[in-house]
XYZ file of C-alpha atoms in Angstrom:
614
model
C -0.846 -16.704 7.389
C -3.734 -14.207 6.281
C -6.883 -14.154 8.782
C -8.695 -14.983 5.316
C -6.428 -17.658 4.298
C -7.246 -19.489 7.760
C -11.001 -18.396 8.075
C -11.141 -20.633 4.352
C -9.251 -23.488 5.786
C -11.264 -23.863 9.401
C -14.938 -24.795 9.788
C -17.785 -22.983 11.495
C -17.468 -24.827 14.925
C -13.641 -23.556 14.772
C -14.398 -20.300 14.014
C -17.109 -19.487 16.201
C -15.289 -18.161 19.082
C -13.314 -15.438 17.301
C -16.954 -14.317 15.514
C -18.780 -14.544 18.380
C -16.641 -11.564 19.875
C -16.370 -9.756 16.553
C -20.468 -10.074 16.987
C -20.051 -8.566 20.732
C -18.213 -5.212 19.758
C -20.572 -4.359 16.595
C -23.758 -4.830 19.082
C -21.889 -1.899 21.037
C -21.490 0.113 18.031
C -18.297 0.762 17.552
C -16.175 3.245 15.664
C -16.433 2.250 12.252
C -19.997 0.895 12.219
C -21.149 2.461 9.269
C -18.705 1.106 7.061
C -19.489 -2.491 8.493
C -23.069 -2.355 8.119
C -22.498 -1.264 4.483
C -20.843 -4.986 4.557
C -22.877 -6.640 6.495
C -25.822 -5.245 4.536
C -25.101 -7.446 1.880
C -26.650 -10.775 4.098
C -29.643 -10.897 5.758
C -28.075 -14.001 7.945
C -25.402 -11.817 10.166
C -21.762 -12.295 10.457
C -22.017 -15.949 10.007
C -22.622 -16.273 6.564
C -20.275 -13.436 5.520
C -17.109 -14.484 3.445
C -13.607 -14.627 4.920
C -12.280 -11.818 3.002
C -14.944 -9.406 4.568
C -14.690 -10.968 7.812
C -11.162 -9.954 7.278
C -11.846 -6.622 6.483
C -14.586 -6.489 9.672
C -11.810 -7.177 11.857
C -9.900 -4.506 10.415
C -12.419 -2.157 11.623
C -13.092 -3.347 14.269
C -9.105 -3.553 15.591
C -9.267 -0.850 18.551
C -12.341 -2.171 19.889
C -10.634 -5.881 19.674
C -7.462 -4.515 21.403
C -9.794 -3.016 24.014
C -11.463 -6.328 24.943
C -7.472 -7.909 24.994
C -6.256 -5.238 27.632
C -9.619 -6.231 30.016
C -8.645 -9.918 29.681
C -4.718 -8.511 31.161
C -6.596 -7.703 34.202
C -7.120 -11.092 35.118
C -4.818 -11.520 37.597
C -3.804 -15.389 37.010
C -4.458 -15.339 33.027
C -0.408 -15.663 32.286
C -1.268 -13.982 28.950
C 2.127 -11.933 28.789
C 3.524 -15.222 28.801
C 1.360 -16.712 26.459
C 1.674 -13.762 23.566
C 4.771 -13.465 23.777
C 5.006 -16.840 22.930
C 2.528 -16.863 19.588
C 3.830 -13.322 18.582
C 7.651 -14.187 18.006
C 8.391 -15.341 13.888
C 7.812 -18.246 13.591
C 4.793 -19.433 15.773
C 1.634 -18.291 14.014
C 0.886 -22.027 12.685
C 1.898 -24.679 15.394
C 0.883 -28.410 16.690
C -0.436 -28.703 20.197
C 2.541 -30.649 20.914
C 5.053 -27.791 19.644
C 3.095 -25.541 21.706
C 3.222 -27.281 24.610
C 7.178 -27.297 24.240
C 7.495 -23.807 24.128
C 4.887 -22.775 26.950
C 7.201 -25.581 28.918
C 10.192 -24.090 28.063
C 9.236 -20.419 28.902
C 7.794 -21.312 32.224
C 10.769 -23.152 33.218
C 13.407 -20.662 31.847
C 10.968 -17.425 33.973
C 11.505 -19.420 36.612
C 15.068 -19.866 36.863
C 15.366 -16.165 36.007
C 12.978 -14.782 38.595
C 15.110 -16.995 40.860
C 18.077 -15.031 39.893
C 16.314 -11.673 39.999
C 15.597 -12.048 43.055
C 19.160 -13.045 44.508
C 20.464 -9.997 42.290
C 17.963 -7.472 44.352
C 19.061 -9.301 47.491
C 23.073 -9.044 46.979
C 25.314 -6.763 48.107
C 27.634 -7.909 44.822
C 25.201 -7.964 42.355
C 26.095 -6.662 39.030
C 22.706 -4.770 39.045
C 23.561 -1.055 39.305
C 22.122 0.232 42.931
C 19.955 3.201 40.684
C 18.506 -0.185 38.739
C 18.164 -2.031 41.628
C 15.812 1.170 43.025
C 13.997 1.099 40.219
C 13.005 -2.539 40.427
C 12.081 -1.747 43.855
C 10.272 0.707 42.984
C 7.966 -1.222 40.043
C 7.791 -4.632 42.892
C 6.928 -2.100 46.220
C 3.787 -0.412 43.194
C 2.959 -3.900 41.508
C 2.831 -5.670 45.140
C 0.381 -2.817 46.373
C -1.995 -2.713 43.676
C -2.483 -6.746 43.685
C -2.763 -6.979 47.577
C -4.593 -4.422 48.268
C -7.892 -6.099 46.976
C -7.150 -9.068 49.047
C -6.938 -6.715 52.775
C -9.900 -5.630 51.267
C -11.873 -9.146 51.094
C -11.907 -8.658 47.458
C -10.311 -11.130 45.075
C -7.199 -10.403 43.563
C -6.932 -8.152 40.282
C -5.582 -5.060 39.190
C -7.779 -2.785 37.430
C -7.745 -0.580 34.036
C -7.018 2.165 36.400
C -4.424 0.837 38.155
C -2.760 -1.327 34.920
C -2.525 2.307 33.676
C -0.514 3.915 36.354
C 1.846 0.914 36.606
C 2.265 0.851 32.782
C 3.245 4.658 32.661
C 5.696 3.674 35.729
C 7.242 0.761 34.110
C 7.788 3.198 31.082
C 9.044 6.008 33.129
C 11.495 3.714 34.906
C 13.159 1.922 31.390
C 11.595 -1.439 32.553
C 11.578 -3.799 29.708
C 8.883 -6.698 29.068
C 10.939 -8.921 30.528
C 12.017 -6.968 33.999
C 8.422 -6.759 33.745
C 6.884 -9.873 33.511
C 10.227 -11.093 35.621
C 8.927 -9.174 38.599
C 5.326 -9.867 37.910
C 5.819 -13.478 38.687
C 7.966 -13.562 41.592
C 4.829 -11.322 43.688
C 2.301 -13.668 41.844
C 3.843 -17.487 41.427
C 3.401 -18.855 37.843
C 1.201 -21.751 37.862
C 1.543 -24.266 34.968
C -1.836 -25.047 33.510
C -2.759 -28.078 31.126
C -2.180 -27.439 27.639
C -5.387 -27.874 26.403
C -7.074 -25.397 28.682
C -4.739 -22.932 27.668
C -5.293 -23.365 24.329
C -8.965 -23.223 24.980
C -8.679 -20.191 26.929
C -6.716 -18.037 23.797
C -9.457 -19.459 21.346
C -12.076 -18.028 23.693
C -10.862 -14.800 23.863
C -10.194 -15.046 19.951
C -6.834 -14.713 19.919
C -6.022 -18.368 18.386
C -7.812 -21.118 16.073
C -7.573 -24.135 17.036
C -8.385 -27.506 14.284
C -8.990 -30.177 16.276
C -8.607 -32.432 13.215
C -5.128 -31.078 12.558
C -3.929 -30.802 15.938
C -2.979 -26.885 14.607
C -3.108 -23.559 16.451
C -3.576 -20.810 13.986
C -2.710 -17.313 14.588
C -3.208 -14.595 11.972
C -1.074 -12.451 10.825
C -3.036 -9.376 11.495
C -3.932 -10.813 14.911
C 0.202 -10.946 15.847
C 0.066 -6.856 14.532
C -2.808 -6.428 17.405
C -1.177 -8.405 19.936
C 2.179 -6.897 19.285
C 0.778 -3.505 20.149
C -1.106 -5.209 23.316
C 2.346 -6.340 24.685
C 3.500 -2.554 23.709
C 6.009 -4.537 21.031
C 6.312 -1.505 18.428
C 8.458 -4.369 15.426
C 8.553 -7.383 14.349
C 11.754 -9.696 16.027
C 12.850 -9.802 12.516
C 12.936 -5.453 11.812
C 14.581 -5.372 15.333
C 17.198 -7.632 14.241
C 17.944 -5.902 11.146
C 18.114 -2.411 13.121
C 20.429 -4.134 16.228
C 22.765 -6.199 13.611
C 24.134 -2.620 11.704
C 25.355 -1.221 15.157
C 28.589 -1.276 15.815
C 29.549 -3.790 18.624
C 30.888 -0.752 21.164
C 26.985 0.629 20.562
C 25.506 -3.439 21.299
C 27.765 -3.968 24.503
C 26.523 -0.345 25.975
C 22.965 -1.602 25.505
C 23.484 -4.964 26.852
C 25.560 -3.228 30.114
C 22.040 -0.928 30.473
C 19.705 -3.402 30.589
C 21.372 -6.109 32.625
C 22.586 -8.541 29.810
C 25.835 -10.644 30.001
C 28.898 -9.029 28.125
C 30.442 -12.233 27.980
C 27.634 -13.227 25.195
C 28.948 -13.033 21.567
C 27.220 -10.154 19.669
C 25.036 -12.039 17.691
C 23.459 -13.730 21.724
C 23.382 -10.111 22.930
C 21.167 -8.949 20.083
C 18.637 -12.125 20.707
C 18.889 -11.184 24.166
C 17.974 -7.379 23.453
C 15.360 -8.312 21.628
C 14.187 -11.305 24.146
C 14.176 -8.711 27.113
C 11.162 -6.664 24.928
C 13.497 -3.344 25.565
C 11.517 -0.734 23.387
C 12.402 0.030 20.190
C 11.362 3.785 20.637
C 13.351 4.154 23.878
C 16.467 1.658 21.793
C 16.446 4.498 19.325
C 15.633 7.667 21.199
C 18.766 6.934 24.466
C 20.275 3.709 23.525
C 22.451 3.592 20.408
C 24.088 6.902 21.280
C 27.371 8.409 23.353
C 25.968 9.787 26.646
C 25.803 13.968 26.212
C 24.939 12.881 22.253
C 22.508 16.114 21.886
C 18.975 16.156 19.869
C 20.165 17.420 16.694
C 23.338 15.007 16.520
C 21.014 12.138 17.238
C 18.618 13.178 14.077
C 21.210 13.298 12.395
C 22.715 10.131 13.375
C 19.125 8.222 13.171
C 18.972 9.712 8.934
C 22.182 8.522 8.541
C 21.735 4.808 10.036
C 18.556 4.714 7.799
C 19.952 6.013 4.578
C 23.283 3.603 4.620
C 22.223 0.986 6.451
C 18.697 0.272 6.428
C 18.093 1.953 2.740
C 15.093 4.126 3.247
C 16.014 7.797 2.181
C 14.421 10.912 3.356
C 13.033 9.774 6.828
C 9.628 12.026 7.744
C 9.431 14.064 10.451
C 11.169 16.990 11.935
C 11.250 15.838 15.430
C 13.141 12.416 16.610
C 9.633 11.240 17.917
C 8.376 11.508 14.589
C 11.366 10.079 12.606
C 11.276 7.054 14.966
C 7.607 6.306 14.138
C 7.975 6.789 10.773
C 10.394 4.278 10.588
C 8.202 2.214 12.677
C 5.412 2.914 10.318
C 7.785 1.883 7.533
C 8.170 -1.786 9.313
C 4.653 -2.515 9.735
C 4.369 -1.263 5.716
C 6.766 -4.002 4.964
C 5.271 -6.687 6.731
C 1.813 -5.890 5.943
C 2.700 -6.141 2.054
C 1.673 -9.518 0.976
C 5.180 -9.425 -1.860
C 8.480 -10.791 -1.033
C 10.836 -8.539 -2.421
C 11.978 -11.247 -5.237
C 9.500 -13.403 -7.418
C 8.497 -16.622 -5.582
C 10.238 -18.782 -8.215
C 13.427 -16.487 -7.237
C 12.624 -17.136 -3.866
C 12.855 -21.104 -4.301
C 16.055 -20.602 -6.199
C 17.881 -19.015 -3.593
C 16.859 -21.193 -0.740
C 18.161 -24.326 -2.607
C 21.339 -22.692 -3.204
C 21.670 -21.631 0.200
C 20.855 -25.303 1.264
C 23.607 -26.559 -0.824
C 26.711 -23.851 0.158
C 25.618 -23.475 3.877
C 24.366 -26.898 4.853
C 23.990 -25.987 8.269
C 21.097 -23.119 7.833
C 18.327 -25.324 7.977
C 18.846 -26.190 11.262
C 19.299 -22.533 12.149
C 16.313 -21.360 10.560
C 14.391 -24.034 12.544
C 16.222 -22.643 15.711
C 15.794 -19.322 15.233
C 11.989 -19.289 14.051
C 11.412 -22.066 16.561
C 9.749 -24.167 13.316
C 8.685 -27.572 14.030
C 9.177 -29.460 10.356
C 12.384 -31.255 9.365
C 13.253 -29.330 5.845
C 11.758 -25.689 6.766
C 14.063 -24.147 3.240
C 11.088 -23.941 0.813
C 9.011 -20.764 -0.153
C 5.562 -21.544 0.473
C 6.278 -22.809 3.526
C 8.125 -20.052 4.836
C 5.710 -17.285 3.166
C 2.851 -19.216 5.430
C 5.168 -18.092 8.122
C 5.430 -14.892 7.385
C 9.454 -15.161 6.590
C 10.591 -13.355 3.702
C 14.575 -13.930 1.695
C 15.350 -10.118 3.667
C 14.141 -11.742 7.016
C 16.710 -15.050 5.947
C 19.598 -13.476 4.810
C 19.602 -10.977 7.838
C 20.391 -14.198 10.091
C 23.439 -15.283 8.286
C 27.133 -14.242 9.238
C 29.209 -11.997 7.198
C 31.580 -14.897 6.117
C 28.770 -16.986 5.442
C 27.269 -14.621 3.318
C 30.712 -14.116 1.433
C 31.038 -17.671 0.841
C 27.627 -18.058 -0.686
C 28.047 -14.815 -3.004
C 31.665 -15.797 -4.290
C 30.139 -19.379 -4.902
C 27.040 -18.348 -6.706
C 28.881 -15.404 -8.938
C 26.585 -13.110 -7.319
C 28.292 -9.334 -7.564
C 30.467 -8.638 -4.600
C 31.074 -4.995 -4.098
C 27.997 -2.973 -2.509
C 25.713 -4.640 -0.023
C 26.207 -8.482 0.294
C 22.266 -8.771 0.987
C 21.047 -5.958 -2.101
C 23.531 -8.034 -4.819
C 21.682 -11.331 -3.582
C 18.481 -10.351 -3.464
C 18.961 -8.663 -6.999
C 20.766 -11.675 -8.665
C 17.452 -13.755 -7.844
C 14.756 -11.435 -9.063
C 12.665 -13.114 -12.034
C 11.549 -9.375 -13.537
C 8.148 -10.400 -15.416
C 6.956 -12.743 -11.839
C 8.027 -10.166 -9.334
C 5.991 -7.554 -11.523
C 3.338 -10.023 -11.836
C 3.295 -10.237 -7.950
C 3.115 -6.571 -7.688
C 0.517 -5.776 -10.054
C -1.881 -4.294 -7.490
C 0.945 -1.776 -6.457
C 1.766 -0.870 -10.036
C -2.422 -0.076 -10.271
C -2.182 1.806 -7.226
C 0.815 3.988 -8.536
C 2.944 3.117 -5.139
C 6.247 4.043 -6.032
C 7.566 3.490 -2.172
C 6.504 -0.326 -2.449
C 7.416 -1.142 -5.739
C 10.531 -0.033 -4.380
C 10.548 -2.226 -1.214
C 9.919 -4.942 -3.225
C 13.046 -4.456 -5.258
C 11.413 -2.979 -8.238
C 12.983 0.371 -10.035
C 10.593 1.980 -12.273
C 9.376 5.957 -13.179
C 6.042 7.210 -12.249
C 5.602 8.204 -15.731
C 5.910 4.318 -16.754
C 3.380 3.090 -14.760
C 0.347 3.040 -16.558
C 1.726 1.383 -19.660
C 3.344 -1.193 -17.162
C -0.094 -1.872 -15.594
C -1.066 -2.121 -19.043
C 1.726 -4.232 -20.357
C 1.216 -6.667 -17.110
C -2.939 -7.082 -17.590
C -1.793 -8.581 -21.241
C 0.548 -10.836 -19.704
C -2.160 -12.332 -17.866
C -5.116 -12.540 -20.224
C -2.064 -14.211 -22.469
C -1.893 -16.434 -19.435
C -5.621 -16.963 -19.438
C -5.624 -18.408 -22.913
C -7.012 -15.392 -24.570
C -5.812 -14.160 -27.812
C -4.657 -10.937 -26.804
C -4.418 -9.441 -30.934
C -2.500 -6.383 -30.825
C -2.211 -6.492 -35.013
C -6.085 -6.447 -35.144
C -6.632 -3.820 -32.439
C -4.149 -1.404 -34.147
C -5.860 -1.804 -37.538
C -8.848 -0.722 -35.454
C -7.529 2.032 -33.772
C -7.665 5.537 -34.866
C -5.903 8.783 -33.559
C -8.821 9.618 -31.708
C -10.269 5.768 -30.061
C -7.154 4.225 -28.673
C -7.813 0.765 -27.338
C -6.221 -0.575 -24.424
C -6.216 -4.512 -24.862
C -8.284 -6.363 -27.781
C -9.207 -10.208 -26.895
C -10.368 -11.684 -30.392
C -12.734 -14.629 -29.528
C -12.846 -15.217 -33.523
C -16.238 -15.231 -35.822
C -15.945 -11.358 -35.222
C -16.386 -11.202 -31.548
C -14.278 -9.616 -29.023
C -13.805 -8.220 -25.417
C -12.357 -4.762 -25.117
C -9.913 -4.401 -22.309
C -9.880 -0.601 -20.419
C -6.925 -0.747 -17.734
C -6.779 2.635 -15.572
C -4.277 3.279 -12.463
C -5.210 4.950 -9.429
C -3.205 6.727 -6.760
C -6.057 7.331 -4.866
C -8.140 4.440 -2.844
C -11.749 3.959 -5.384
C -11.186 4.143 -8.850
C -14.634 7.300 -9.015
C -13.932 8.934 -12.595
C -17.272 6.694 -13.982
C -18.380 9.861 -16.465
C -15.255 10.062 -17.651
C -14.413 6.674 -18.722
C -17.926 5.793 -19.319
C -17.486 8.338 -22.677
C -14.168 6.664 -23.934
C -15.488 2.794 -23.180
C -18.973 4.089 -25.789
C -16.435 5.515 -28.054
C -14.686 1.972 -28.401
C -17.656 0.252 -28.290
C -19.060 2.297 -31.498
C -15.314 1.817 -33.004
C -16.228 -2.366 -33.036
C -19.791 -1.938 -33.632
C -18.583 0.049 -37.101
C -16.413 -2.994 -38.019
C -19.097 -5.397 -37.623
C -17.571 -6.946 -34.825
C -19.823 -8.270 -31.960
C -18.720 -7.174 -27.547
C -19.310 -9.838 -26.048
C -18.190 -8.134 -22.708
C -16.053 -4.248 -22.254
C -13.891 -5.432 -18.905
C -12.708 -2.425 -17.281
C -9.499 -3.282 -15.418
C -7.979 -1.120 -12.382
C -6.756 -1.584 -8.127
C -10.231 -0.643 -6.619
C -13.358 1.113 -7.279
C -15.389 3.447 -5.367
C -19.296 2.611 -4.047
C -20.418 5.869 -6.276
C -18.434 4.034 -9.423
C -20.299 1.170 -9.078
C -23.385 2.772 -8.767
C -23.289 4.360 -11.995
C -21.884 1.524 -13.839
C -25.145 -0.366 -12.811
C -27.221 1.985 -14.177
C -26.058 1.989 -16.979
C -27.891 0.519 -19.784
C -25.955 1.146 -22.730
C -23.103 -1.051 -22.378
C -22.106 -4.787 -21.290
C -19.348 -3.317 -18.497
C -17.982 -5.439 -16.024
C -14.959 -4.020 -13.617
C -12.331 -6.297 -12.121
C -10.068 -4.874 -9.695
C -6.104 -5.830 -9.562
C -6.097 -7.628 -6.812
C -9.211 -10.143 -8.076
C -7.803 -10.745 -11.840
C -4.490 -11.588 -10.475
C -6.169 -14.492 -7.819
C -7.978 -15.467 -10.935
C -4.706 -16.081 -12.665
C -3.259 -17.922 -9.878
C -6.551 -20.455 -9.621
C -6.863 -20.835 -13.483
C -2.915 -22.161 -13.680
C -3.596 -25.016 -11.755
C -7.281 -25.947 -12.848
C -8.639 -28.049 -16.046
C -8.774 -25.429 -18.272
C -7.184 -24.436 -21.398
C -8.874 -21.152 -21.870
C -10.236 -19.550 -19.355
C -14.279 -19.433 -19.877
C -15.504 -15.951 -20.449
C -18.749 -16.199 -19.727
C -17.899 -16.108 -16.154
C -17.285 -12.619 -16.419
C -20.911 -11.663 -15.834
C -21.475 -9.743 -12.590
C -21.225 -5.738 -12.880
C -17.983 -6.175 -10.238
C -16.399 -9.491 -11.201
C -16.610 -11.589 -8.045
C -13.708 -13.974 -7.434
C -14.626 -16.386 -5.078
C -17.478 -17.833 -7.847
C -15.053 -17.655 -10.660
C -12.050 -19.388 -8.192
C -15.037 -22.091 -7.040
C -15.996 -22.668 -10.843
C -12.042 -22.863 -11.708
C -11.478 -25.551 -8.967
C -14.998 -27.896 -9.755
């Protein structure tokens, strides 16, 4: 779930933790402090009283500083926050009862336990299955760890490890192919986890801002942007889910080498070593960089491998970069693209669809959804639900067999030759919604997105489309959207865009412009043709009661010069806004959407949404 989303749902008692610390780094002037005070500028009551959506965006820019504060709070020797991340970071457990949570810390300490137990036998046997060059380099990591936590105690000091010294043993644990878990596995058998109460756990990650916490709901809320930043704090570079996706098109030869490396039992059917691999935190950079290839594989081969496993199996063509470093983060970049996007690949109506007709061919995937995503509800198969989650229809069908998938195509009549998971995700699109759901990206021009999200179209279409989609929705609004009437109007040279006819001779003209770049800043420009139309109607005797100018974002100077000027009633509504508008007016009282609500110079949703919902 959005950080906005959940800063709307919680009250000011709940929230003040998290704001109290955003308060903390903007006193220290951080980074990006200009471009908060131009937000903050806007109150004269502080951070409190700003809106979620620009406590959202604070956040944002305030993210290094944030992940800064995390990695002093890692210091603490007895904090168990490895533990506790990687716990509220896997899919699945950004919304949870205290009770769930309380599980799953249970079930983690118990199962480190029983692990560190067998660690430590492993490093102690002379028949271990540990290689003797990994069993030097857990040495190695215990003999530097041990040091660094001890030595403040020889030195009357309590225990801790400082930035310094996290550093070093960081860059070690790098340098020696550790992952999270041989980490965290050896962290706790020199310092014994102690269980701690539930509740002051829970307190202590809402302190340090890293969880809500409703007491009235008895819900732990962590944000989606907050699992990003925590992700990167536990040196995580993917989602489980992109991981997954990446592990499940190797070939089993290529999974059983990986699982031999990094100490994971062979015996496990391929699908248990991949949750394994991904369980142990192995690094996605180092999976992709030594793992997946034949030992003596050179550099160019393994370019050349990586742009072919992307092209054929993952779909993304042209990977950037000319170095393997580079390819690998572009792909990473690619995965955090996809998961920040707020669209699900097929319309949400789609979406519904297919889960019901996965419910009914493969009864048992309920269960495994709830298993895999560790969900705490009964019936987890509904969009919303799983959307509030964070879990996509890609992120679904990638946990299904091959035979299972082949059982649901053939008894759906969903195509069968190509991809198994393209065909199904294409014979569940609902074209008009999923555009509907990407109209900010058409705005923006993003071709790459629109793409992502299973959409085919030319650049050279797009700004009819965006055009085409902003009538759908003032159709939806109520409005008469008269194309016959603006076409007797129009003339060779005036060309308007959309023509709402209110009747008795008034009307709102309709602009829509795209915009590949961020801030729509052409004002001089578009201020001429919006006069132009406006004389056009004034010549037919036809009264404006407003000239809406429609596009994804505009810039500070555009808004500027739109309030200055005097000659025109101009109100601009970005993308993103008109579509929430949409979404509030379907389920409110009204017929027709009241106009007169379009009033401010930039059309401000949250009044219109609160006047929608009275």
């Amino acid at each position: 779930m959005k950080l906005e989303k959940i800063l709307d749902k919680l009250g000011s008692l709940e929230k003040n933790s998290f704001i109290k610390i955003i308060d903390h780094i903007i006193s220290k002037n951080p980074k990006n402090a200009k471009e908060i005070e131009k937000i903050l500028s806007s109150t004269d009551k502080g951070l409190k009283s700003v809106d979620s959506l620009n406590i959202s965006n604070i956040f944002s820019l305030v993210s290094q500083e944030f992940t800064d504060h995390l990695k002093c709070e890692f210091q603490e020797a007895n904090s168990q926050l490895d533990i506790l991340i990687d716990i509220i970071i896997r899919d699945g457990n950004c919304l949870m009862k205290q009770d769930w949570f309380s599980r799953l810390y249970d079930t983690e300490v118990k199962n480190l336990k029983g692990k560190i137990k067998t660690l430590t036998t492993e490093l102690e046997s002379d028949k271990s299955e540990l290689s003797e060059s990994r069993k030097r380099d857990y040495r190695i990591y215990k003999a530097c760890l041990s040091t660094a936590y001890t030595n403040d105690i020889s030195n009357n000091r309590d225990a801790k490890i400082t930035a310094d010294e996290l550093s070093i043993i960081l860059t070690l644990s790098k340098q020696l192919g550790l992952s999270q878990e041989d980490i965290k596995l050896i962290n706790y058998s020199i310092l014994p986890i102690k269980k701690e109460q539930i509740q002051d756990v829970i307190n202590n990650l809402k302190n340090i801002g890293v969880v809500f916490y409703s007491k009235k709901e008895n819900m732990i809320y962590v944000a989606d942007e907050m699992v990003r930043l925590l992700r990167k704090v536990r040196q995580k570079e993917v989602a489980e889910k992109f991981y997954r996706r990446t592990l499940k098109l190797l070939r089993e030869p290529i999974i059983n080498q990986i699982a031999k490396e990094h100490n994971i039992d062979r015996k496990l059917s391929a699908t248990q070593k991949i949750e394994e691999i991904i369980k142990q935190g192995i690094s996605f950079t180092d999976l992709l960089t030594y793992d997946i290839y034949k030992e003596g594989t050179n550099l160019t081969d393994k370019k050349k491998q990586l742009n072919e496993f992307c092209e054929k199996g993952l779909n993304i063509q042209n990977l950037k970069g000319s170095t393997l470093e580079d390819k690998i983060k572009s792909l990473i970049d690619h995965f955090d693209t996809v998961e920040k996007d707020e669209k699900v690949g097929i319309s949400i109506d789609g979406f519904d669809k297919m889960l019901t007709e996965l419910n009914t061919s493969l009864p048992k995937l309920n269960k495994e959804l709830k298993e895999q995503f560790e969900l705490q509800d009964e019936y987890v198969l509904n969009a919303d639900y799983l959307l509030d989650y964070n879990i996509k229809p890609r992120d679904i069908l990638d946990l299904i067999t091959k035979p299972d998938l082949s059982k649901f195509i053939k008894e759906n009549g969903i195509k069968q030759r190509g991809d198994d998971i393209l065909n199904i995700l294409d014979h569940y699109k609902d074209v008009e919604n999923l555009y509907l759901e990407n109209y900010a990206n058409v705005g923006y021009r993003n071709l790459n997105l629109l793409k992502e999200n299973g959409i085919s179209v030319k650049e050279s279409e797009l700004g009819l489309k965006f055009e085409e989609l902003t009538k759908i929705i003032f159709k939806g609004l109520g409005f008469n959207v008269d194309d016959k009437f603006k076409n007797q109007l129009n003339t060779s040279k005036d060309m308007i865009d959309i023509l709402l006819n209110l009747g008795n001779n008034e009307v709102i003209i309709v602009e829509c412009k795209t915009s590949k770049e961020r801030g729509y800043n052409k004002f001089s420009t578009v201020s001429r043709q919006l006069k132009s139309y406006q004389n056009l109607a004034l010549k037919n005797n036809l009264r404006i009661v407003k000239i809406l100018l429609v596009s994804p974002e505009f810039s500070d100077d555009f808004v500027t010069d739109c309030e200055m000027d005097t000659e025109m009633n101009l109100s601009l509504l970005t993308a993103t806004t008109l579509a929430k508008i949409f979404d509030a007016f379907k389920t409110s009282k009204y017929q027709e959407f009241p106009h007169v609500l379009f009033r401010d110079i930039v059309i401000n949703e949250e009044r219109i949404i609160k006047a929608l919902t009275k």
